[in-house]
Amino acid sequence: MSDYFRSGASEVKSIAVLFPFTWSVHRPHTVIGKAIGNAMNMGTTLAVYATLCRETGRPFAFPGSAAQWSELTDMTDAGQLARQLLWAAETEAAHDQAFNIVNGDVFRWQWMWARIAKWFGLEAAPFDGTPQPLGQQMADDAALFSDEQNMFAATVAYALPQGSRTLLDRIADPSPNGNDALDRMHVHFGPGGKDPEAFAVFMATFAETLAADPALLRVRLHLPEAYDNAAPAPPAPDVTHTVPPERERLAILDLTFATPLARRRFFASDKFVRTVDDQKQHIGYVTAFAVSGMYTYVRDKELTLAGLRGSRPAQLIEQLGTVNQTAEDVRHLMLTGTLD
């Protein structure tokens, strides 16, 4: 287990001494299986790689080493892992413990690779023992990822005709562009099988409650209109634009804290705990995403430096202090394509 995971587990244990919660550590092998909102999944990785190979005609080459090709390995099913997590949370004897978890069945990639290829209508390329990491194979595939028809079977766009609500913003930099020093998270909520209209009303009130707490530096609510399957969006061909009833409504909260400790103290506070029953009544599912970088493309209806030049070039311009790249004539050139 890497130092990253050891330090994370140690931090959880130390905080548990201060707050009334239990913990458990779960150590899967390579995770595979349906897991919405999590791209760290062998199934997703292989599916994307196989799709690129099929659409571009490149060989479906095993990316690993000779040892990985020929030796026994195993996997951890995402559903099995989820069941263990639930069991550990609800079973007193499992509290404050660490667990390993694998499916228990083993295989060799030299046997599996051809079967994966067949599933995607491909021929498996011969393996000569030379590793071909996917990071190298797919380094120049950004353009393919930007074309949704190559990669996705479904995509939807929710309408925000009234825009988003910024209930609180105490962050000094109005247009951040780069790695983030604050603790930010985007949290996606949905009503699931609960009343969608009551869900929307609750989320507006819930956001106001969060914004009233001094622990929060920023609270922004995105509450789009209910998605209409009869008027699908966006206008892209050859992909599905429908959602199941439980996903017609959603809400996204953009939350910022000064530090992870401030965040954890807030979620352990009496004020937040008092909202839990109402959350259970109105929220059917929730998924949180940590934010490692912030890039502002439009501010007050004007393109920012990142919006004009792209996030990474803008970050480099700021770090190097290249003032000439922010001059008005350069901006005019980027907007119009001419120097006139």
mmCIF file of C-alpha atoms in Angstrom:
data_model
loop_
_atom_site.group_PDB
_atom_site.id
_atom_site.type_symbol
_atom_site.label_atom_id
_atom_site.label_comp_id
_atom_site.label_asym_id
_atom_site.label_seq_id
_atom_site.Cartn_x
_atom_site.Cartn_y
_atom_site.Cartn_z
ATOM 1 C CA MET A 1 0.000 0.000 0.000
ATOM 2 C CA SER A 2 1.446 3.357 -1.041
ATOM 3 C CA ASP A 3 2.327 6.167 1.345
ATOM 4 C CA TYR A 4 -0.592 8.130 -0.123
ATOM 5 C CA PHE A 5 -3.124 5.609 1.145
ATOM 6 C CA ARG A 6 -1.288 5.054 4.418
ATOM 7 C CA SER A 7 -1.283 8.780 5.150
ATOM 8 C CA GLY A 8 -4.960 9.044 4.226
ATOM 9 C CA ALA A 9 -5.888 6.202 6.564
ATOM 10 C CA SER A 10 -3.784 7.701 9.345
ATOM 11 C CA GLU A 11 -5.506 11.056 8.949
ATOM 12 C CA VAL A 12 -8.952 9.455 9.180
ATOM 13 C CA LYS A 13 -7.954 7.565 12.342
ATOM 14 C CA SER A 14 -6.603 10.711 13.991
ATOM 15 C CA ILE A 15 -9.732 12.731 13.208
ATOM 16 C CA ALA A 16 -11.977 9.920 14.477
ATOM 17 C CA VAL A 17 -10.485 10.498 17.917
ATOM 18 C CA LEU A 18 -11.879 14.039 17.861
ATOM 19 C CA PHE A 19 -15.301 13.374 16.343
ATOM 20 C CA PRO A 20 -17.947 10.724 17.049
ATOM 21 C CA PHE A 21 -17.652 8.577 13.923
ATOM 22 C CA THR A 22 -16.268 5.177 13.027
ATOM 23 C CA TRP A 23 -14.061 4.339 10.074
ATOM 24 C CA SER A 24 -13.045 1.411 7.931
ATOM 25 C CA VAL A 25 -10.275 0.961 5.353
ATOM 26 C CA HIS A 26 -10.985 -1.117 2.223
ATOM 27 C CA ARG A 27 -8.181 -2.423 0.009
ATOM 28 C CA PRO A 28 -9.467 -3.768 -3.305
ATOM 29 C CA HIS A 29 -7.339 -5.064 -6.147
ATOM 30 C CA THR A 30 -8.006 -3.605 -9.618
ATOM 31 C CA VAL A 31 -11.606 -2.359 -9.558
ATOM 32 C CA ILE A 32 -13.900 -3.309 -12.418
ATOM 33 C CA GLY A 33 -17.647 -2.982 -12.945
ATOM 34 C CA LYS A 34 -20.316 -0.309 -13.169
ATOM 35 C CA ALA A 35 -19.535 2.634 -10.893
ATOM 36 C CA ILE A 36 -21.265 5.874 -11.882
ATOM 37 C CA GLY A 37 -19.117 8.962 -11.542
ATOM 38 C CA ASN A 38 -15.821 7.133 -11.051
ATOM 39 C CA ALA A 39 -13.417 6.844 -13.973
ATOM 40 C CA MET A 40 -10.823 4.862 -11.973
ATOM 41 C CA ASN A 41 -12.245 1.610 -13.267
ATOM 42 C CA MET A 42 -10.522 -1.034 -15.377
ATOM 43 C CA GLY A 43 -13.724 -1.716 -17.322
ATOM 44 C CA THR A 44 -14.105 1.928 -18.325
ATOM 45 C CA THR A 45 -10.430 2.215 -19.251
ATOM 46 C CA LEU A 46 -10.475 -0.878 -21.438
ATOM 47 C CA ALA A 47 -13.755 0.118 -23.066
ATOM 48 C CA VAL A 48 -12.387 3.547 -24.022
ATOM 49 C CA TYR A 49 -9.135 2.056 -25.290
ATOM 50 C CA ALA A 50 -10.908 -0.649 -27.316
ATOM 51 C CA THR A 51 -13.295 1.905 -28.812
ATOM 52 C CA LEU A 52 -10.392 4.117 -29.896
ATOM 53 C CA CYS A 53 -8.652 1.124 -31.462
ATOM 54 C CA ARG A 54 -11.791 0.103 -33.318
ATOM 55 C CA GLU A 55 -12.560 3.588 -34.616
ATOM 56 C CA THR A 56 -8.999 4.478 -35.610
ATOM 57 C CA GLY A 57 -7.866 1.060 -36.852
ATOM 58 C CA ARG A 58 -4.881 0.910 -34.521
ATOM 59 C CA PRO A 59 -3.842 -2.458 -33.066
ATOM 60 C CA PHE A 60 -5.435 -3.545 -29.809
ATOM 61 C CA ALA A 61 -2.118 -4.041 -28.018
ATOM 62 C CA PHE A 62 -1.752 -5.283 -24.454
ATOM 63 C CA PRO A 63 -0.299 -2.335 -22.483
ATOM 64 C CA GLY A 64 1.297 -4.230 -19.600
ATOM 65 C CA SER A 65 4.491 -6.159 -18.929
ATOM 66 C CA ALA A 66 5.465 -9.748 -19.680
ATOM 67 C CA ALA A 67 4.911 -10.655 -16.036
ATOM 68 C CA GLN A 68 1.427 -9.164 -16.060
ATOM 69 C CA TRP A 69 0.687 -10.991 -19.315
ATOM 70 C CA SER A 70 1.534 -14.454 -18.066
ATOM 71 C CA GLU A 71 1.019 -14.466 -14.285
ATOM 72 C CA LEU A 72 -2.202 -14.935 -12.358
ATOM 73 C CA THR A 73 -4.126 -11.816 -11.364
ATOM 74 C CA ASP A 74 -7.489 -10.979 -9.886
ATOM 75 C CA MET A 75 -10.032 -8.154 -9.776
ATOM 76 C CA THR A 76 -12.477 -6.543 -7.381
ATOM 77 C CA ASP A 77 -16.011 -6.077 -8.656
ATOM 78 C CA ALA A 78 -17.351 -2.572 -7.955
ATOM 79 C CA GLY A 79 -20.646 -4.003 -6.721
ATOM 80 C CA GLN A 80 -18.871 -6.409 -4.390
ATOM 81 C CA LEU A 81 -16.791 -3.545 -3.020
ATOM 82 C CA ALA A 82 -19.929 -1.435 -2.508
ATOM 83 C CA ARG A 83 -21.573 -4.265 -0.568
ATOM 84 C CA GLN A 84 -18.508 -4.564 1.662
ATOM 85 C CA LEU A 85 -18.531 -0.819 2.306
ATOM 86 C CA LEU A 86 -22.194 -0.951 3.273
ATOM 87 C CA TRP A 87 -21.638 -4.004 5.481
ATOM 88 C CA ALA A 88 -18.727 -2.347 7.266
ATOM 89 C CA ALA A 89 -20.732 0.834 7.869
ATOM 90 C CA GLU A 90 -23.690 -1.062 9.353
ATOM 91 C CA THR A 91 -21.874 -3.805 11.281
ATOM 92 C CA GLU A 92 -20.514 -2.781 14.653
ATOM 93 C CA ALA A 93 -17.869 -5.528 14.673
ATOM 94 C CA ALA A 94 -16.444 -4.119 11.431
ATOM 95 C CA HIS A 95 -15.957 -0.587 12.726
ATOM 96 C CA ASP A 96 -12.414 0.795 12.951
ATOM 97 C CA GLN A 97 -10.974 -2.089 10.936
ATOM 98 C CA ALA A 98 -9.103 -2.543 7.643
ATOM 99 C CA PHE A 99 -10.185 -5.096 5.025
ATOM 100 C CA ASN A 100 -8.801 -6.593 1.842
ATOM 101 C CA ILE A 101 -11.329 -7.491 -0.847
ATOM 102 C CA VAL A 102 -11.038 -9.382 -4.156
ATOM 103 C CA ASN A 103 -13.508 -11.455 -6.144
ATOM 104 C CA GLY A 104 -11.657 -14.707 -5.433
ATOM 105 C CA ASP A 105 -11.481 -15.862 -9.056
ATOM 106 C CA VAL A 106 -8.186 -15.493 -10.934
ATOM 107 C CA PHE A 107 -7.141 -15.329 -14.604
ATOM 108 C CA ARG A 108 -4.207 -14.566 -16.897
ATOM 109 C CA TRP A 109 -4.229 -11.669 -19.341
ATOM 110 C CA GLN A 110 -2.810 -13.909 -22.068
ATOM 111 C CA TRP A 111 -6.140 -15.749 -21.879
ATOM 112 C CA MET A 112 -8.383 -12.728 -21.287
ATOM 113 C CA TRP A 113 -7.030 -10.249 -23.851
ATOM 114 C CA ALA A 114 -8.330 -12.043 -26.946
ATOM 115 C CA ARG A 115 -11.764 -12.389 -25.349
ATOM 116 C CA ILE A 116 -11.969 -8.661 -24.637
ATOM 117 C CA ALA A 117 -10.914 -7.976 -28.231
ATOM 118 C CA LYS A 118 -13.648 -10.268 -29.557
ATOM 119 C CA TRP A 119 -16.272 -8.509 -27.430
ATOM 120 C CA PHE A 120 -15.416 -5.198 -29.123
ATOM 121 C CA GLY A 121 -15.127 -6.714 -32.594
ATOM 122 C CA LEU A 122 -11.340 -6.483 -32.684
ATOM 123 C CA GLU A 123 -8.363 -8.703 -33.317
ATOM 124 C CA ALA A 124 -5.924 -8.818 -30.424
ATOM 125 C CA ALA A 125 -2.458 -7.700 -31.465
ATOM 126 C CA PRO A 126 0.352 -10.217 -30.775
ATOM 127 C CA PHE A 127 2.240 -9.496 -27.545
ATOM 128 C CA ASP A 128 6.051 -9.614 -27.764
ATOM 129 C CA GLY A 129 6.714 -8.848 -24.100
ATOM 130 C CA THR A 130 7.311 -5.118 -24.595
ATOM 131 C CA PRO A 131 5.157 -2.884 -22.368
ATOM 132 C CA GLN A 132 3.097 -0.277 -24.240
ATOM 133 C CA PRO A 133 1.541 1.898 -21.492
ATOM 134 C CA LEU A 134 -1.800 3.448 -22.353
ATOM 135 C CA GLY A 135 -0.490 6.834 -21.233
ATOM 136 C CA GLN A 136 1.947 6.702 -24.139
ATOM 137 C CA GLN A 137 -0.411 5.086 -26.643
ATOM 138 C CA MET A 138 -3.178 7.640 -26.001
ATOM 139 C CA ALA A 139 -1.033 10.734 -25.447
ATOM 140 C CA ASP A 140 -2.205 12.363 -28.697
ATOM 141 C CA ASP A 141 -5.880 11.388 -28.502
ATOM 142 C CA ALA A 142 -7.284 14.597 -26.997
ATOM 143 C CA ALA A 143 -9.045 15.444 -30.264
ATOM 144 C CA LEU A 144 -10.804 12.088 -30.237
ATOM 145 C CA PHE A 145 -11.997 12.618 -26.687
ATOM 146 C CA SER A 146 -13.394 16.026 -27.657
ATOM 147 C CA ASP A 147 -15.618 14.392 -30.291
ATOM 148 C CA GLU A 148 -18.500 12.916 -28.335
ATOM 149 C CA GLN A 149 -19.656 10.797 -31.291
ATOM 150 C CA ASN A 150 -16.422 8.813 -31.087
ATOM 151 C CA MET A 151 -16.627 8.155 -27.381
ATOM 152 C CA PHE A 152 -20.107 8.359 -25.886
ATOM 153 C CA ALA A 153 -23.350 6.516 -26.439
ATOM 154 C CA ALA A 154 -25.358 9.144 -24.543
ATOM 155 C CA THR A 155 -25.026 12.798 -23.589
ATOM 156 C CA VAL A 156 -27.501 15.330 -22.225
ATOM 157 C CA ALA A 157 -27.467 19.059 -21.572
ATOM 158 C CA TYR A 158 -29.661 20.602 -18.886
ATOM 159 C CA ALA A 159 -31.010 24.118 -19.440
ATOM 160 C CA LEU A 160 -30.193 26.950 -17.023
ATOM 161 C CA PRO A 161 -32.243 29.835 -18.490
ATOM 162 C CA GLN A 162 -32.013 31.873 -15.274
ATOM 163 C CA GLY A 163 -28.333 31.082 -14.798
ATOM 164 C CA SER A 164 -26.754 29.869 -11.577
ATOM 165 C CA ARG A 165 -27.035 31.464 -8.137
ATOM 166 C CA THR A 166 -23.955 32.623 -6.271
ATOM 167 C CA LEU A 167 -25.161 32.761 -2.689
ATOM 168 C CA LEU A 168 -21.747 33.440 -1.187
ATOM 169 C CA ASP A 169 -18.336 34.353 -2.574
ATOM 170 C CA ARG A 170 -15.640 35.449 -0.132
ATOM 171 C CA ILE A 171 -12.735 34.362 -2.354
ATOM 172 C CA ALA A 172 -10.304 37.189 -3.068
ATOM 173 C CA ASP A 173 -9.460 36.187 -6.651
ATOM 174 C CA PRO A 174 -12.594 36.567 -8.798
ATOM 175 C CA SER A 175 -11.046 34.772 -11.793
ATOM 176 C CA PRO A 176 -8.859 31.894 -10.569
ATOM 177 C CA ASN A 177 -6.736 30.185 -13.156
ATOM 178 C CA GLY A 178 -4.548 27.298 -12.035
ATOM 179 C CA ASN A 179 -3.955 24.807 -9.275
ATOM 180 C CA ASP A 180 -6.254 25.426 -6.357
ATOM 181 C CA ALA A 181 -4.977 26.237 -2.871
ATOM 182 C CA LEU A 182 -8.493 26.057 -1.400
ATOM 183 C CA ASP A 183 -10.649 23.028 -0.655
ATOM 184 C CA ARG A 184 -13.337 22.885 -3.320
ATOM 185 C CA MET A 185 -15.902 20.285 -4.232
ATOM 186 C CA HIS A 186 -18.740 19.950 -6.719
ATOM 187 C CA VAL A 187 -21.625 17.911 -5.346
ATOM 188 C CA HIS A 188 -24.292 16.474 -7.665
ATOM 189 C CA PHE A 189 -27.721 15.802 -6.156
ATOM 190 C CA GLY A 190 -30.826 14.143 -7.551
ATOM 191 C CA PRO A 191 -34.282 13.302 -6.205
ATOM 192 C CA GLY A 192 -34.128 9.676 -7.291
ATOM 193 C CA GLY A 193 -37.651 8.390 -6.721
ATOM 194 C CA LYS A 194 -38.641 11.306 -4.472
ATOM 195 C CA ASP A 195 -40.821 14.303 -5.389
ATOM 196 C CA PRO A 196 -38.766 16.286 -7.968
ATOM 197 C CA GLU A 197 -40.491 19.612 -7.343
ATOM 198 C CA ALA A 198 -40.093 19.359 -3.574
ATOM 199 C CA PHE A 199 -36.467 18.403 -4.227
ATOM 200 C CA ALA A 200 -35.868 21.623 -6.194
ATOM 201 C CA VAL A 201 -37.427 23.767 -3.457
ATOM 202 C CA PHE A 202 -35.411 22.018 -0.769
ATOM 203 C CA MET A 203 -32.114 22.426 -2.644
ATOM 204 C CA ALA A 204 -32.622 26.200 -2.873
ATOM 205 C CA THR A 205 -33.246 26.375 0.879
ATOM 206 C CA PHE A 206 -30.400 23.972 1.643
ATOM 207 C CA ALA A 207 -27.957 26.109 -0.345
ATOM 208 C CA GLU A 208 -29.013 29.186 1.652
ATOM 209 C CA THR A 209 -28.408 27.293 4.897
ATOM 210 C CA LEU A 210 -24.897 26.383 3.773
ATOM 211 C CA ALA A 211 -24.148 29.927 2.652
ATOM 212 C CA ALA A 212 -25.052 31.275 6.085
ATOM 213 C CA ASP A 213 -22.250 29.331 7.762
ATOM 214 C CA PRO A 214 -18.878 31.112 8.193
ATOM 215 C CA ALA A 215 -17.005 27.908 7.332
ATOM 216 C CA LEU A 216 -18.005 28.304 3.686
ATOM 217 C CA LEU A 217 -16.059 30.651 1.437
ATOM 218 C CA ARG A 218 -18.173 30.093 -1.632
ATOM 219 C CA VAL A 219 -21.590 28.564 -2.317
ATOM 220 C CA ARG A 220 -22.921 28.422 -5.843
ATOM 221 C CA LEU A 221 -26.096 26.567 -6.820
ATOM 222 C CA HIS A 222 -26.803 25.233 -10.302
ATOM 223 C CA LEU A 223 -30.487 24.267 -10.419
ATOM 224 C CA PRO A 224 -31.453 23.605 -14.042
ATOM 225 C CA GLU A 225 -34.921 23.081 -15.387
ATOM 226 C CA ALA A 226 -36.266 19.554 -15.467
ATOM 227 C CA TYR A 227 -34.886 17.729 -18.493
ATOM 228 C CA ASP A 228 -37.463 17.089 -21.208
ATOM 229 C CA ASN A 229 -36.913 13.878 -23.164
ATOM 230 C CA ALA A 230 -39.317 15.204 -25.810
ATOM 231 C CA ALA A 231 -36.880 18.057 -26.547
ATOM 232 C CA PRO A 232 -33.469 16.353 -26.382
ATOM 233 C CA ALA A 233 -30.244 18.326 -26.076
ATOM 234 C CA PRO A 234 -27.497 19.002 -27.052
ATOM 235 C CA PRO A 235 -27.987 18.880 -30.856
ATOM 236 C CA ALA A 236 -25.412 16.157 -31.556
ATOM 237 C CA PRO A 237 -26.223 13.258 -33.896
ATOM 238 C CA ASP A 238 -25.812 9.530 -33.329
ATOM 239 C CA VAL A 239 -25.926 9.623 -29.528
ATOM 240 C CA THR A 240 -28.772 9.145 -27.063
ATOM 241 C CA HIS A 241 -30.251 12.244 -25.408
ATOM 242 C CA THR A 242 -32.697 10.772 -22.924
ATOM 243 C CA VAL A 243 -32.630 10.351 -19.148
ATOM 244 C CA PRO A 244 -34.624 8.077 -16.829
ATOM 245 C CA PRO A 245 -37.368 9.741 -14.745
ATOM 246 C CA GLU A 246 -35.230 9.856 -11.594
ATOM 247 C CA ARG A 247 -32.613 11.996 -13.397
ATOM 248 C CA GLU A 248 -34.941 14.529 -14.987
ATOM 249 C CA ARG A 249 -34.170 16.823 -12.071
ATOM 250 C CA LEU A 250 -30.710 17.514 -10.652
ATOM 251 C CA ALA A 251 -28.883 20.145 -8.659
ATOM 252 C CA ILE A 252 -25.184 20.899 -8.342
ATOM 253 C CA LEU A 253 -23.573 22.710 -5.432
ATOM 254 C CA ASP A 254 -20.167 24.350 -5.848
ATOM 255 C CA LEU A 255 -18.737 24.490 -2.309
ATOM 256 C CA THR A 256 -15.426 25.987 -1.180
ATOM 257 C CA PHE A 257 -13.740 25.769 2.217
ATOM 258 C CA ALA A 258 -10.420 27.189 3.337
ATOM 259 C CA THR A 259 -8.953 23.755 4.154
ATOM 260 C CA PRO A 260 -9.995 20.089 4.358
ATOM 261 C CA LEU A 261 -10.039 20.452 8.140
ATOM 262 C CA ALA A 262 -12.542 23.321 7.904
ATOM 263 C CA ARG A 263 -14.691 21.159 5.642
ATOM 264 C CA ARG A 264 -14.625 18.173 7.979
ATOM 265 C CA ARG A 265 -15.418 20.293 11.007
ATOM 266 C CA PHE A 266 -18.369 21.801 9.184
ATOM 267 C CA PHE A 267 -19.843 18.433 8.168
ATOM 268 C CA ALA A 268 -19.423 17.234 11.768
ATOM 269 C CA SER A 269 -21.081 20.368 13.176
ATOM 270 C CA ASP A 270 -24.496 20.366 14.851
ATOM 271 C CA LYS A 271 -25.765 22.853 12.275
ATOM 272 C CA PHE A 272 -25.079 20.496 9.387
ATOM 273 C CA VAL A 273 -26.202 17.388 11.268
ATOM 274 C CA ARG A 274 -29.597 19.043 11.844
ATOM 275 C CA THR A 275 -30.145 19.130 8.070
ATOM 276 C CA VAL A 276 -29.608 15.399 7.598
ATOM 277 C CA ASP A 277 -33.235 14.326 8.154
ATOM 278 C CA ASP A 278 -34.489 16.829 5.570
ATOM 279 C CA GLN A 279 -31.785 15.690 3.180
ATOM 280 C CA LYS A 280 -32.965 12.095 3.531
ATOM 281 C CA GLN A 281 -36.529 13.192 2.859
ATOM 282 C CA HIS A 282 -35.794 15.056 -0.375
ATOM 283 C CA ILE A 283 -32.490 13.775 -1.817
ATOM 284 C CA GLY A 284 -32.366 10.408 -3.556
ATOM 285 C CA TYR A 285 -28.681 10.289 -4.490
ATOM 286 C CA VAL A 286 -25.542 12.371 -4.172
ATOM 287 C CA THR A 287 -22.090 12.234 -5.782
ATOM 288 C CA ALA A 288 -19.169 14.480 -4.770
ATOM 289 C CA PHE A 289 -16.168 15.446 -6.891
ATOM 290 C CA ALA A 290 -13.009 17.060 -5.533
ATOM 291 C CA VAL A 291 -11.678 20.032 -7.503
ATOM 292 C CA SER A 292 -7.911 20.299 -7.964
ATOM 293 C CA GLY A 293 -7.788 23.279 -10.328
ATOM 294 C CA MET A 294 -9.973 26.282 -11.092
ATOM 295 C CA TYR A 295 -10.179 28.021 -14.451
ATOM 296 C CA THR A 296 -12.483 30.964 -15.143
ATOM 297 C CA TYR A 297 -13.390 31.352 -18.796
ATOM 298 C CA VAL A 298 -16.062 34.048 -18.589
ATOM 299 C CA ARG A 299 -16.502 36.718 -15.913
ATOM 300 C CA ASP A 300 -19.208 39.394 -16.040
ATOM 301 C CA LYS A 301 -20.023 38.330 -19.630
ATOM 302 C CA GLU A 302 -16.423 38.920 -20.759
ATOM 303 C CA LEU A 303 -13.870 36.320 -21.833
ATOM 304 C CA THR A 304 -11.062 35.985 -19.313
ATOM 305 C CA LEU A 305 -7.479 35.190 -20.248
ATOM 306 C CA ALA A 306 -8.259 31.474 -19.890
ATOM 307 C CA GLY A 307 -11.372 31.830 -22.019
ATOM 308 C CA LEU A 308 -9.398 33.566 -24.719
ATOM 309 C CA ARG A 309 -6.204 31.516 -24.708
ATOM 310 C CA GLY A 310 -7.114 28.247 -23.025
ATOM 311 C CA SER A 311 -6.581 27.236 -19.396
ATOM 312 C CA ARG A 312 -3.006 25.925 -19.560
ATOM 313 C CA PRO A 313 -1.595 28.703 -21.783
ATOM 314 C CA ALA A 314 -3.262 31.276 -19.525
ATOM 315 C CA GLN A 315 -1.752 29.656 -16.447
ATOM 316 C CA LEU A 316 1.685 29.730 -18.081
ATOM 317 C CA ILE A 317 1.269 33.411 -19.067
ATOM 318 C CA GLU A 318 0.440 34.284 -15.466
ATOM 319 C CA GLN A 319 3.286 32.217 -13.978
ATOM 320 C CA LEU A 320 5.890 33.664 -16.360
ATOM 321 C CA GLY A 321 4.532 37.193 -16.150
ATOM 322 C CA THR A 322 4.432 37.624 -19.942
ATOM 323 C CA VAL A 323 2.661 40.981 -19.939
ATOM 324 C CA ASN A 324 2.913 41.360 -23.719
ATOM 325 C CA GLN A 325 0.568 38.376 -24.093
ATOM 326 C CA THR A 326 -2.172 40.282 -22.261
ATOM 327 C CA ALA A 327 -1.929 43.467 -24.351
ATOM 328 C CA GLU A 328 -5.031 44.768 -26.087
ATOM 329 C CA ASP A 329 -3.644 44.192 -29.599
ATOM 330 C CA VAL A 330 -3.050 40.514 -28.764
ATOM 331 C CA ARG A 331 -6.565 40.230 -27.380
ATOM 332 C CA HIS A 332 -7.936 41.819 -30.545
ATOM 333 C CA LEU A 333 -5.935 39.372 -32.674
ATOM 334 C CA MET A 334 -7.243 36.366 -30.730
ATOM 335 C CA LEU A 335 -10.844 37.583 -30.965
ATOM 336 C CA THR A 336 -10.868 38.634 -34.622
ATOM 337 C CA GLY A 337 -7.950 36.863 -36.265
ATOM 338 C CA THR A 338 -6.629 40.160 -37.625
ATOM 339 C CA LEU A 339 -4.368 43.004 -36.493
ATOM 340 C CA ASP A 340 -6.632 45.684 -37.990
#
